[in-house]
Coordinates of C-alpha atoms in Angstrom, one line a residue:
Chain D
M510 CA -132.1 -95.1 -1.4
D511 CA -132.6 -98.6 -0.2
A512 CA -132.9 -100.0 3.3
T513 CA -129.2 -100.8 3.5
I514 CA -128.1 -97.3 2.7
L515 CA -130.6 -96.0 5.2
L516 CA -129.2 -98.2 7.9
F517 CA -125.7 -97.1 7.0
L518 CA -126.6 -93.5 7.2
L519 CA -128.4 -94.0 10.5
Q520 CA -125.4 -95.8 11.9
D521 CA -123.0 -93.1 10.7
G522 CA -125.3 -90.4 12.0
V523 CA -125.7 -91.9 15.4
T524 CA -121.9 -92.6 15.7
N525 CA -121.0 -89.0 14.9
G526 CA -123.9 -87.8 17.0
A527 CA -122.5 -89.6 20.0
I528 CA -119.2 -87.7 19.6
Y529 CA -121.1 -84.4 19.2
A530 CA -123.1 -85.2 22.3
L531 CA -120.0 -85.6 24.4
L532 CA -118.7 -82.3 23.2
A533 CA -122.1 -80.6 23.7
L534 CA -122.1 -81.9 27.3
A535 CA -118.7 -80.4 27.9
L536 CA -119.8 -77.0 26.3
V537 CA -122.9 -76.8 28.4
L538 CA -121.0 -77.7 31.6
V539 CA -118.3 -75.1 31.0
F540 CA -120.7 -72.4 30.1
A541 CA -122.9 -73.1 33.1
V542 CA -120.0 -73.0 35.6
T543 CA -117.8 -70.3 34.1
R544 CA -119.9 -68.5 31.4
V545 CA -117.2 -69.3 29.0
I546 CA -118.3 -70.4 25.5
L547 CA -115.5 -72.9 25.1
V548 CA -114.4 -72.3 21.4
P549 CA -111.2 -74.3 21.9
Q550 CA -113.2 -77.4 22.9
G551 CA -112.3 -78.8 19.4
E552 CA -108.6 -78.3 20.0
F553 CA -108.7 -80.8 22.8
V554 CA -110.3 -83.3 20.3
T555 CA -107.4 -82.6 17.9
Y556 CA -104.8 -83.0 20.7
G557 CA -106.3 -86.3 21.8
A558 CA -106.5 -87.7 18.3
L559 CA -103.0 -86.7 17.3
T560 CA -101.5 -87.8 20.6
L561 CA -103.0 -91.3 20.1
A562 CA -101.8 -91.4 16.5
M563 CA -98.2 -90.6 17.6
L564 CA -98.3 -93.1 20.4
D565 CA -99.4 -95.7 17.7
L566 CA -96.2 -94.9 15.9
G567 CA -94.2 -95.5 19.1
K568 CA -93.2 -91.8 19.2
V569 CA -93.4 -89.4 22.1
P570 CA -96.3 -87.1 21.1
G571 CA -95.9 -83.3 20.7
T572 CA -98.6 -82.8 23.3
A573 CA -96.1 -83.9 25.9
G574 CA -94.1 -80.7 25.1
L575 CA -97.3 -78.7 24.9
L576 CA -98.3 -79.9 28.3
I577 CA -95.1 -78.5 29.7
V578 CA -95.7 -75.2 27.9
F579 CA -99.2 -75.0 29.4
A580 CA -98.1 -75.9 32.9
A581 CA -95.2 -73.4 32.8
L582 CA -97.4 -70.6 31.7
A583 CA -100.1 -71.4 34.3
L584 CA -97.4 -71.6 37.0
A585 CA -96.0 -68.3 35.9
V586 CA -99.5 -66.7 36.1
E587 CA -100.1 -68.2 39.5
V588 CA -96.8 -67.1 40.9
W589 CA -97.3 -63.6 39.6
A590 CA -100.8 -63.4 41.1
N591 CA -99.5 -64.5 44.5
R592 CA -96.2 -62.7 44.4
R593 CA -96.9 -60.9 47.7
R594 CA -97.9 -63.9 49.7
L595 CA -95.6 -66.7 48.5
S596 CA -95.1 -69.0 51.4
L597 CA -93.5 -72.4 51.7
K598 CA -96.9 -73.9 52.0
L599 CA -98.2 -72.2 49.0
S600 CA -95.1 -73.0 46.9
G601 CA -95.6 -76.7 47.8
R602 CA -99.3 -76.5 46.7
L603 CA -98.3 -74.9 43.5
A604 CA -95.6 -77.5 42.8
L605 CA -98.2 -80.3 43.6
F606 CA -100.6 -78.8 41.1
Y607 CA -98.4 -77.3 38.3
V608 CA -95.1 -79.2 38.4
L609 CA -95.8 -82.7 39.6
P610 CA -98.6 -83.8 37.2
P611 CA -97.0 -82.7 34.0
L612 CA -93.6 -84.1 35.1
V613 CA -95.1 -87.5 35.9
I614 CA -97.2 -87.6 32.8
V615 CA -94.3 -86.6 30.5
V616 CA -91.9 -89.0 32.0
L617 CA -94.5 -91.7 31.8
A618 CA -95.2 -90.8 28.1
G619 CA -91.4 -90.9 27.3
W620 CA -91.1 -94.3 29.0
L621 CA -94.2 -95.9 27.6
A622 CA -94.4 -94.5 24.1
P623 CA -91.7 -96.7 22.6
M624 CA -93.2 -99.8 24.2
R625 CA -96.4 -99.5 22.0
L626 CA -98.7 -101.0 24.7
G627 CA -101.7 -101.4 22.4
P628 CA -104.7 -99.3 21.6
V629 CA -106.5 -99.1 24.9
P630 CA -103.5 -98.2 27.2
Q631 CA -102.3 -95.8 24.6
A632 CA -105.8 -94.2 24.5
L633 CA -105.7 -93.8 28.3
L634 CA -102.2 -92.3 28.1
A635 CA -103.4 -89.8 25.4
I636 CA -106.3 -88.7 27.6
A637 CA -103.9 -88.4 30.6
I638 CA -101.6 -86.1 28.6
V639 CA -104.3 -83.8 27.2
S640 CA -106.7 -83.5 30.2
P641 CA -104.5 -81.4 32.5
M642 CA -104.2 -78.8 29.8
G643 CA -107.9 -77.9 30.6
P644 CA -107.3 -76.5 34.1
Y645 CA -104.0 -74.9 33.0
L646 CA -105.8 -73.2 30.1
Y647 CA -108.4 -71.9 32.6
R648 CA -105.7 -70.6 34.9
I649 CA -103.9 -68.8 32.1
A650 CA -106.8 -67.3 30.0
F651 CA -110.0 -67.3 32.0
Q652 CA -109.4 -67.2 35.8
P653 CA -108.1 -63.6 35.6
L654 CA -111.3 -62.7 33.8
S655 CA -113.7 -64.6 36.0
E656 CA -115.7 -61.4 36.7
A657 CA -115.8 -60.3 33.1
S658 CA -118.8 -60.3 30.8
V659 CA -119.8 -63.2 28.5
L660 CA -118.6 -61.3 25.5
V661 CA -115.1 -60.7 26.9
L662 CA -114.9 -64.3 27.9
L663 CA -115.9 -65.3 24.3
I664 CA -113.2 -63.1 22.8
A665 CA -110.7 -64.8 25.2
A666 CA -112.0 -68.2 24.1
V667 CA -111.5 -67.3 20.4
G668 CA -107.9 -66.2 21.3
A669 CA -107.3 -69.4 23.1
H670 CA -108.6 -71.4 20.1
F671 CA -106.2 -69.6 17.6
S672 CA -103.2 -70.0 20.0
M673 CA -103.9 -73.7 20.6
T674 CA -104.3 -74.4 16.8
G675 CA -101.0 -72.6 16.1
L676 CA -99.3 -74.5 18.9
C677 CA -100.7 -77.7 17.4
L678 CA -99.2 -76.9 14.0
L679 CA -95.9 -76.1 15.7
F680 CA -95.7 -79.4 17.7
F681 CA -97.4 -81.8 15.2
G682 CA -96.7 -80.3 11.8
P683 CA -99.2 -79.9 8.9
E684 CA -99.6 -83.6 8.1
G685 CA -102.8 -85.4 9.0
L686 CA -102.6 -88.6 11.1
R687 CA -104.8 -91.5 11.8
A688 CA -104.7 -94.1 14.6
Q689 CA -105.3 -97.8 14.9
P690 CA -108.9 -98.8 15.9
L691 CA -109.4 -99.4 19.6
I692 CA -111.4 -102.5 18.9
T693 CA -110.7 -104.3 15.6
T694 CA -113.4 -106.9 15.7
G695 CA -116.9 -106.1 14.4
F696 CA -120.0 -108.0 13.5
T697 CA -122.8 -107.8 10.9
A698 CA -126.4 -107.1 11.9
G699 CA -128.4 -108.2 8.9
P700 CA -127.0 -106.3 5.9
L701 CA -125.2 -103.8 8.2
P702 CA -121.6 -104.3 9.3
V703 CA -121.1 -102.8 12.7
S704 CA -117.5 -101.9 13.4
G705 CA -115.9 -102.4 16.7
Q706 CA -114.9 -98.7 16.7
S707 CA -118.5 -97.5 16.5
I708 CA -119.4 -99.8 19.4
A709 CA -116.5 -98.3 21.4
I710 CA -117.9 -94.9 20.6
Y711 CA -121.4 -95.8 21.9
L712 CA -120.1 -97.4 25.0
A713 CA -117.8 -94.6 25.8
A714 CA -120.5 -92.0 25.2
L715 CA -123.0 -93.9 27.4
G716 CA -120.4 -94.6 30.0
L717 CA -119.4 -91.0 30.2
M718 CA -123.0 -89.8 30.5
L719 CA -123.6 -92.2 33.3
A720 CA -120.4 -91.2 35.0
L721 CA -121.3 -87.5 34.7
Y722 CA -124.8 -88.2 36.0
L723 CA -123.4 -89.9 39.1
F724 CA -120.7 -87.3 39.6
F725 CA -123.2 -84.4 39.6
G726 CA -125.9 -86.2 41.5
R727 CA -123.9 -88.1 44.2
T728 CA -120.6 -86.4 44.9
I729 CA -120.0 -83.3 46.9
L730 CA -117.6 -82.0 44.2
G731 CA -120.2 -82.5 41.5
K732 CA -122.8 -80.7 43.6
A733 CA -120.4 -77.9 44.2
L734 CA -120.0 -77.5 40.4
R735 CA -123.8 -77.4 40.0
A736 CA -124.0 -74.9 42.9
T737 CA -121.5 -72.6 41.2
A738 CA -123.6 -72.8 38.0
V739 CA -126.8 -72.0 39.9
N740 CA -125.5 -69.2 42.2
R741 CA -121.9 -68.1 42.2
L742 CA -122.1 -65.9 45.3
G743 CA -124.0 -68.6 47.2
A744 CA -121.2 -71.1 46.3
R745 CA -118.5 -68.8 47.5
L746 CA -120.4 -68.2 50.7
V747 CA -120.2 -72.0 51.5
G748 CA -116.5 -72.0 50.7
V749 CA -116.5 -73.3 47.1
R750 CA -113.7 -71.4 45.3
T751 CA -114.8 -70.2 41.9
A752 CA -111.4 -71.0 40.6
L753 CA -111.7 -74.6 41.8
S754 CA -115.1 -75.0 40.0
G755 CA -113.7 -73.4 36.8
Q756 CA -110.6 -75.6 36.8
L757 CA -112.7 -78.7 37.5
A758 CA -115.1 -77.8 34.7
F759 CA -112.2 -77.3 32.3
L760 CA -110.6 -80.6 33.4
I761 CA -113.8 -82.4 32.6
A762 CA -114.1 -80.6 29.3
A763 CA -110.5 -81.3 28.2
A764 CA -110.9 -85.0 29.2
I765 CA -114.1 -85.3 27.2
G766 CA -112.4 -83.6 24.3
A767 CA -109.4 -85.9 24.5
L768 CA -111.7 -88.9 24.8
S769 CA -113.6 -87.8 21.7
G770 CA -110.4 -87.3 19.9
V771 CA -109.2 -90.8 20.8
L772 CA -112.5 -92.2 19.6
I773 CA -112.5 -90.5 16.2
A774 CA -108.7 -90.8 15.5
P775 CA -109.1 -94.3 14.0
V776 CA -112.0 -93.4 11.7
T777 CA -110.9 -90.0 10.4
T778 CA -107.6 -88.4 9.4
V779 CA -107.1 -85.6 11.8
F780 CA -105.1 -82.5 11.0
Y781 CA -103.9 -79.8 13.4
D782 CA -107.0 -77.7 12.7
S783 CA -109.6 -80.4 12.3
G784 CA -111.0 -80.1 15.8
F785 CA -112.6 -76.7 15.3
L786 CA -115.3 -77.9 12.9
I787 CA -116.1 -81.0 15.1
G788 CA -116.3 -78.7 18.2
L789 CA -118.6 -76.4 16.3
K790 CA -121.1 -79.2 15.6
G791 CA -121.1 -80.0 19.3
F792 CA -121.8 -76.3 19.8
V793 CA -124.8 -76.4 17.4
A794 CA -126.2 -79.1 19.7
A795 CA -125.4 -77.2 22.8
I796 CA -127.2 -74.1 21.4
V797 CA -130.3 -76.1 20.7
G798 CA -130.3 -76.9 24.4
G799 CA -129.9 -73.2 25.1
L800 CA -126.5 -73.9 26.7
V801 CA -128.3 -75.0 29.8
S802 CA -130.0 -78.3 29.2
Y803 CA -127.9 -81.5 29.2
P804 CA -130.6 -83.9 27.9
V805 CA -131.7 -81.6 25.1
A806 CA -128.1 -81.0 24.0
V807 CA -127.5 -84.8 23.8
A808 CA -130.7 -85.3 21.8
A809 CA -129.8 -82.4 19.5
A810 CA -126.3 -83.8 19.0
V811 CA -127.7 -87.1 17.7
G812 CA -130.0 -85.0 15.5
V813 CA -127.0 -83.0 14.2
G814 CA -125.1 -86.3 13.4
L815 CA -128.1 -87.7 11.5
V816 CA -128.7 -84.5 9.5
E817 CA -125.0 -84.5 8.7
A818 CA -125.1 -88.1 7.5
F819 CA -128.1 -87.7 5.3
A820 CA -126.9 -84.3 4.0
S821 CA -123.6 -85.9 3.0
F822 CA -125.5 -88.6 1.1
W823 CA -127.9 -86.2 -0.8
A824 CA -125.9 -83.0 -1.1
S825 CA -122.4 -83.8 0.1
S826 CA -120.9 -80.5 -0.9
F827 CA -123.4 -78.7 1.2
K828 CA -123.3 -80.9 4.2
E829 CA -121.6 -78.4 6.5
I830 CA -123.9 -75.6 5.4
I831 CA -127.0 -77.7 6.0
V832 CA -125.8 -78.6 9.5
F833 CA -124.9 -75.1 10.5
M834 CA -128.2 -73.7 9.0
L835 CA -130.0 -75.8 11.7
I836 CA -129.0 -73.1 14.1
I837 CA -131.0 -70.4 12.5
P838 CA -134.5 -71.7 13.0
V839 CA -133.5 -72.8 16.5
L840 CA -132.3 -69.3 17.4
L841 CA -135.4 -67.8 15.8
V842 CA -137.7 -70.0 17.9
R843 CA -135.7 -69.4 21.0
S844 CA -135.6 -65.6 20.6
L845 CA -139.4 -65.5 20.0
T846 CA -140.3 -67.8 22.9
A847 CA -137.7 -66.8 25.4
T848 CA -138.8 -65.2 28.6
H849 CA -135.9 -62.9 29.1
T850 CA -134.4 -64.0 32.4
E851 CA -130.9 -62.5 32.0
D852 CA -129.0 -63.9 35.0
E853 CA -126.2 -61.3 35.1
E854 CA -124.9 -60.6 38.6
Chain M
M1449 CA -113.1 -62.0 79.7
S1450 CA -111.7 -63.7 76.6
A1451 CA -110.4 -61.8 73.6
P1452 CA -112.9 -60.5 71.1
I1453 CA -113.7 -62.7 68.2
L1454 CA -114.3 -59.9 65.7
V1455 CA -112.8 -56.5 65.7
L1456 CA -113.5 -53.8 63.1
E1457 CA -111.3 -50.7 63.4
A1458 CA -112.0 -47.6 61.3
I1459 CA -113.6 -49.6 58.5
S1460 CA -114.6 -47.5 55.4
V1461 CA -116.3 -48.7 52.3
A1462 CA -116.9 -46.6 49.2
Y1463 CA -118.9 -47.2 46.1
G1464 CA -117.0 -45.1 43.7
K1465 CA -117.0 -41.6 45.3
V1466 CA -119.8 -42.3 47.7
E1467 CA -118.7 -43.5 51.1
A1468 CA -121.4 -45.9 52.3
V1469 CA -119.5 -46.8 55.5
R1470 CA -117.2 -44.2 57.2
G1471 CA -114.7 -45.1 60.0
V1472 CA -116.8 -47.8 61.7
S1473 CA -115.3 -49.6 64.7
L1474 CA -117.0 -52.5 66.3
S1475 CA -115.9 -55.3 68.6
M1476 CA -117.7 -58.4 69.7
L1477 CA -116.9 -61.1 72.3
P1478 CA -117.1 -64.8 71.5
G1479 CA -120.5 -66.3 72.3
S1480 CA -122.4 -63.0 72.3
I1481 CA -125.1 -61.6 70.1
V1482 CA -124.2 -58.2 68.8
T1483 CA -126.7 -56.2 66.7
V1484 CA -126.3 -53.3 64.3
I1485 CA -129.5 -51.4 63.9
G1486 CA -130.4 -48.5 61.7
A1487 CA -132.6 -47.3 59.0
N1488 CA -132.7 -48.6 55.4
G1489 CA -129.6 -47.3 53.6
A1490 CA -127.5 -46.6 56.8
G1491 CA -124.8 -48.9 55.5
K1492 CA -125.5 -52.0 57.6
T1493 CA -125.5 -54.5 54.8
T1494 CA -122.4 -52.8 53.3
L1495 CA -120.6 -53.3 56.6
L1496 CA -121.4 -57.0 56.8
N1497 CA -120.5 -57.5 53.1
A1498 CA -117.1 -55.8 53.8
A1499 CA -116.5 -58.0 56.8
M1500 CA -117.1 -61.1 54.7
G1501 CA -114.9 -59.9 51.9
L1502 CA -117.6 -59.3 49.3
L1503 CA -116.5 -55.7 49.1
P1504 CA -113.1 -54.1 49.4
A1505 CA -112.8 -52.1 52.6
N1506 CA -110.2 -49.7 54.2
G1507 CA -109.4 -50.1 57.8
R1508 CA -108.4 -53.1 60.0
L1509 CA -110.4 -56.3 60.4
T1510 CA -109.4 -59.0 62.9
F1511 CA -111.2 -62.3 63.2
G1512 CA -110.2 -64.7 66.0
G1513 CA -106.8 -63.1 66.2
T1514 CA -106.1 -63.3 62.5
A1515 CA -105.8 -60.0 60.7
L1516 CA -107.8 -60.1 57.5
H1517 CA -106.7 -58.0 54.5
D1518 CA -106.8 -59.6 51.1
H1519 CA -108.4 -62.8 52.4
S1520 CA -111.0 -64.1 49.9
I1521 CA -114.6 -65.0 50.9
E1522 CA -113.6 -68.7 50.7
E1523 CA -110.6 -68.2 53.0
R1524 CA -112.9 -66.3 55.5
V1525 CA -115.3 -69.3 55.4
A1526 CA -112.4 -71.6 56.1
L1527 CA -111.5 -69.5 59.2
G1528 CA -115.0 -69.9 60.6
M1529 CA -116.9 -66.9 59.4
A1530 CA -120.4 -67.3 57.8
L1531 CA -122.7 -64.8 56.2
V1532 CA -126.4 -65.3 55.6
P1533 CA -127.0 -62.5 53.1
E1534 CA -130.2 -60.5 52.8
R1535 CA -131.0 -62.2 49.5
R1536 CA -130.2 -65.6 51.0
E1537 CA -128.4 -66.7 47.8
L1538 CA -129.7 -70.3 47.9
F1539 CA -129.2 -72.8 45.2
G1540 CA -132.8 -72.6 43.9
S1541 CA -132.8 -75.5 41.4
M1542 CA -131.2 -77.9 44.0
T1543 CA -132.9 -79.8 46.8
V1544 CA -133.0 -78.6 50.4
E1545 CA -130.8 -81.4 51.4
D1546 CA -128.2 -80.6 48.7
N1547 CA -128.2 -77.0 49.7
L1548 CA -127.4 -78.1 53.3
V1549 CA -124.8 -80.6 52.3
L1550 CA -123.0 -78.0 50.3
G1551 CA -123.0 -75.8 53.4
G1552 CA -120.6 -78.4 54.8
F1553 CA -118.4 -78.3 51.7
R1554 CA -115.3 -77.6 53.6
T1555 CA -115.9 -80.2 56.3
A1556 CA -115.2 -83.9 56.3
A1557 CA -117.9 -86.3 55.1
A1558 CA -118.5 -87.8 58.5
E1559 CA -118.8 -84.4 60.2
R1560 CA -121.1 -83.3 57.4
A1561 CA -123.6 -86.2 58.2
Q1562 CA -123.5 -85.2 61.8
S1563 CA -124.1 -81.5 61.1
L1564 CA -127.0 -82.4 58.9
A1565 CA -128.6 -84.3 61.7
Q1566 CA -128.1 -81.3 64.0
V1567 CA -129.5 -78.9 61.5
F1568 CA -132.6 -81.1 60.9
A1569 CA -133.1 -81.3 64.7
R1570 CA -133.0 -77.5 64.9
F1571 CA -135.2 -76.9 61.8
P1572 CA -137.6 -79.9 61.6
R1573 CA -139.4 -78.0 58.8
L1574 CA -136.3 -78.5 56.6
E1575 CA -136.3 -82.2 57.2
E1576 CA -139.9 -82.4 56.1
R1577 CA -138.9 -80.6 52.9
R1578 CA -135.5 -82.2 52.3
R1579 CA -136.3 -83.5 48.8
Q1580 CA -138.0 -80.3 47.7
L1581 CA -136.2 -77.7 45.5
A1582 CA -135.0 -74.7 47.5
G1583 CA -136.7 -72.4 44.9
T1584 CA -140.1 -73.7 45.9
L1585 CA -139.8 -72.8 49.6
S1586 CA -141.7 -70.1 51.4
G1587 CA -139.9 -67.0 52.7
G1588 CA -139.6 -68.3 56.2
E1589 CA -138.3 -71.7 55.1
R1590 CA -135.8 -70.0 52.8
Q1591 CA -134.4 -68.1 55.7
M1592 CA -134.2 -71.2 57.8
L1593 CA -132.5 -73.0 54.9
A1594 CA -130.0 -70.1 54.5
M1595 CA -129.2 -70.3 58.3
G1596 CA -129.1 -74.0 58.2
R1597 CA -126.7 -74.0 55.3
A1598 CA -124.4 -71.5 57.1
L1599 CA -124.5 -73.6 60.2
M1600 CA -123.4 -76.7 58.2
G1601 CA -120.0 -75.2 58.0
R1602 CA -119.7 -75.1 61.8
P1603 CA -118.9 -71.4 61.9
R1604 CA -117.6 -69.6 64.9
L1605 CA -119.2 -66.3 63.8
L1606 CA -122.6 -66.2 62.1
M1607 CA -123.5 -62.9 60.4
L1608 CA -127.2 -62.5 59.7
D1609 CA -128.3 -59.8 57.3
E1610 CA -132.0 -58.8 58.0
P1611 CA -133.2 -62.3 58.8
S1612 CA -136.7 -60.9 59.5
L1613 CA -137.0 -59.1 56.2
G1614 CA -140.3 -59.8 54.4
L1615 CA -141.4 -62.4 56.9
A1616 CA -144.7 -62.6 58.8
P1617 CA -144.5 -61.6 62.5
L1618 CA -145.1 -65.1 63.7
I1619 CA -142.2 -66.5 61.6
V1620 CA -140.0 -63.6 62.7
R1621 CA -140.6 -64.7 66.3
D1622 CA -139.6 -68.3 65.4
I1623 CA -136.4 -67.1 63.7
F1624 CA -135.4 -64.9 66.6
E1625 CA -136.0 -67.8 69.0
I1626 CA -133.7 -69.9 66.9
I1627 CA -131.1 -67.2 67.0
V1628 CA -131.2 -67.2 70.8
G1629 CA -131.0 -71.0 70.7
L1630 CA -127.9 -70.8 68.5
R1631 CA -126.1 -68.6 70.9
K1632 CA -126.3 -71.4 73.5
T1633 CA -124.2 -73.6 71.2
G1634 CA -121.4 -71.1 71.5
V1635 CA -121.5 -69.5 68.1
S1636 CA -121.2 -65.7 68.1
I1637 CA -123.8 -63.8 66.2
L1638 CA -123.6 -60.5 64.4
L1639 CA -127.1 -59.5 63.6
V1640 CA -128.0 -56.6 61.3
E1641 CA -131.7 -55.6 61.6
Q1642 CA -134.2 -52.9 60.8
N1643 CA -136.5 -54.5 63.3
A1644 CA -134.7 -52.8 66.1
R1645 CA -137.1 -53.8 68.9
A1646 CA -136.8 -57.6 68.2
A1647 CA -133.0 -57.3 67.7
L1648 CA -132.4 -55.3 71.0
Q1649 CA -134.5 -57.9 72.9
I1650 CA -132.1 -60.7 72.1
A1651 CA -128.8 -58.9 71.7
D1652 CA -126.1 -58.4 74.4
H1653 CA -124.6 -55.4 72.8
A1654 CA -125.9 -53.0 70.1
Y1655 CA -124.6 -50.5 67.7
V1656 CA -126.7 -47.8 66.0
M1657 CA -125.7 -46.9 62.5
E1658 CA -126.8 -43.7 60.7
L1659 CA -125.6 -42.5 57.3
G1660 CA -122.6 -44.8 57.3
E1661 CA -121.4 -44.0 60.9
I1662 CA -121.9 -45.5 64.3
T1663 CA -123.8 -42.9 66.3
A1664 CA -124.3 -44.9 69.5
H1665 CA -123.4 -48.2 71.1
G1666 CA -123.7 -50.0 74.4
P1667 CA -125.4 -52.9 76.1
A1668 CA -128.6 -53.6 74.3
A1669 CA -130.8 -53.2 77.3
E1670 CA -129.4 -49.6 77.9
L1671 CA -130.0 -48.7 74.3
A1672 CA -133.5 -50.0 74.5
A1673 CA -134.1 -47.6 77.4
D1674 CA -132.4 -44.6 75.8
P1675 CA -135.2 -42.1 75.0
Q1676 CA -133.6 -40.8 71.8
I1677 CA -133.3 -44.4 70.4
V1678 CA -136.8 -45.2 71.5
A1679 CA -138.0 -42.2 69.6
S1680 CA -136.0 -42.8 66.4
Y1681 CA -136.1 -46.6 66.2
L1682 CA -138.5 -48.2 68.6
G1683 CA -141.4 -45.8 68.3
L1684 CA -142.2 -46.9 64.8
G1685 CA -141.0 -50.4 65.5
A1686 CA -143.7 -50.9 68.1
A1687 CA -146.4 -50.8 65.4
A1688 CA -144.6 -53.4 63.3
D1689 CA -143.9 -55.7 66.2

C-alpha cells in the first residue's frame, strides 16, 4: 500500500463514515425519545435514493404513491382512535396533518418531476416526499405501543422494516437505480482527486449536525424533545404530548434518512433492499455510543467507515463481517463496565 | 361566592383489585388553599394522580366547569391544571433555566419570558443557579424548581404532592411561605401533606383521608382544633414541627 491508496481509503472511509454518522444520530435521537430501535431507518435511505433517481429520469417516483398509502393508513388509525370524539375542529386538524401535506407534495411531485429541475431542487423534492412518512409510520406502528417495552417496540420495528422493504419492491421494482451527482465538479489535492459529491456529503453532514445542535440547544421544540428523552412523565406534566415528540423524532429521522439516500444515490446503485445494510452500519456506530451519546456515535461512525474502507482493500469478501464484528468487543466492554441504571418507568 | 374550580364526586381508583381510593368527594373554591392530610398510604397521592389523569379513575371530575373524563394529562395542563408530583420529575440533565422554560411549553414565547422573570423574582435561588443542571440541586432547590416549572404554565390550579417531603424544617417553612404567597396571586392550591400541622396552618379548608376514604372535612382551623384530629395527626406532628 502506498500513500495514494492510503489517502483514497481514508477519503472513502470518511465519506461513508459521514453517512453512517447521520444515520447514527437519527437512531440515537429516536431511541432516546421513543425507545424504538429504528430498524427501518435504512428504508428511508432507500426511499430517498430511489426517489432522486426516478426524478432524475423525469418520472413521478413510486414514493409519491407510497406517501399516500402511509398517510391514508395513519389517518385511518387516527380516526379509529378518536372515533368517539370526532368534532369539526379535530377533523380539521387531522386534515391539516394527514391530508394536506401528502396532497401538496404529491401534486408538486407530479408537476415538477417532468421538468427535471436539476440535481439540487430534485434532491430537496425527494427529501420532501420521504420525510412525512416518518411521522406517519410512528402514528401507524409505534404510537399505539408507546407504553410497551423496548422488546415489543423492537419487534414492531422489525415488522415495519419488512413491510417497508416489500412496499419498496412493489412501487420501484427489483432493478437498481443510480442518480446524477449533486455537484459534478471536483478538484485534486496532491495525488488525490476529491469529487464534488464527497464534498457535498461532508457539507451536508456538518450542516445537519450544526442544525441539530442549534435545534436541541436553542428552540423550545428541541428542548421538549430532549425533555421527553430525559423524563417522559415530567414532559407530559408540562404539556408536551408524547405523541408530538415521537412524531417529531420520526420526522427528523426520516428526513436524515432521505438526505443520506440523496447523498449516496449518485455514488452507489441502490436496490429496494439496499438501505438495511447501510442503516445497520449506522446502528453499529450508535451502539458504540450506547444509543445515548451523540458525539461518541458520530466518532464511531467515522471509525466504522474507515474500518470498512480498509477491510474492503485488504479482505474485500470479509468487509461486512469485519465491520459487524466491531460490535462484539464494544458490547463486551460495555457489559463489563456498565453500571446498571435501567431507566424503565 | 363563585363556582368551585375543582369538584371531585365519588372518585374511586383501583390498582387491580385493590381500591386505593374509594368514593372520595371534594370541592374547592377558586383562590383557596385546600389540603388533604392523612397517613402514609391513605391514598392521597393516588387521588392527586387521578385528578391529573395519570391514573384512570371512576367517578366525576369537573375542573373550571369542564367535565373531565378521558382528557389526557396534556389536555388537563392546557386547561390550567398543574401537578408537582412527589418525585418532582425534573429534567435532571438539563439546566434549571431549560427546566423552567419547558414549564411554559404551551405558552407564547413573550409570555414565557415574562413568566420566567416572575418565577426568578419568587425564587431568587433558582436565578442564581439558572445555568446549573437540575440533577445537581439540593432537595429544597429541586422542590422550588418543580414548583417554578409548574408556575411557568400559568396554572389556575396547582396541585402539590408532599412538598415538604424529605426537606429540612427551615426549608419546609420557606416552601410553605411561598405557597401562601402564591395564593395571593389568585392561583388555587390543592395541597397533599403528611405534615398536617403545617398544612392546616395555611389551608382554608381541609380533608382527612384514611384508608382511601375521606373521614372528616371542614374549615382548616376547625379541624386543627378537633381533639380527635389533634390526637391522630397533630400529636406526633408536633415533634416533627
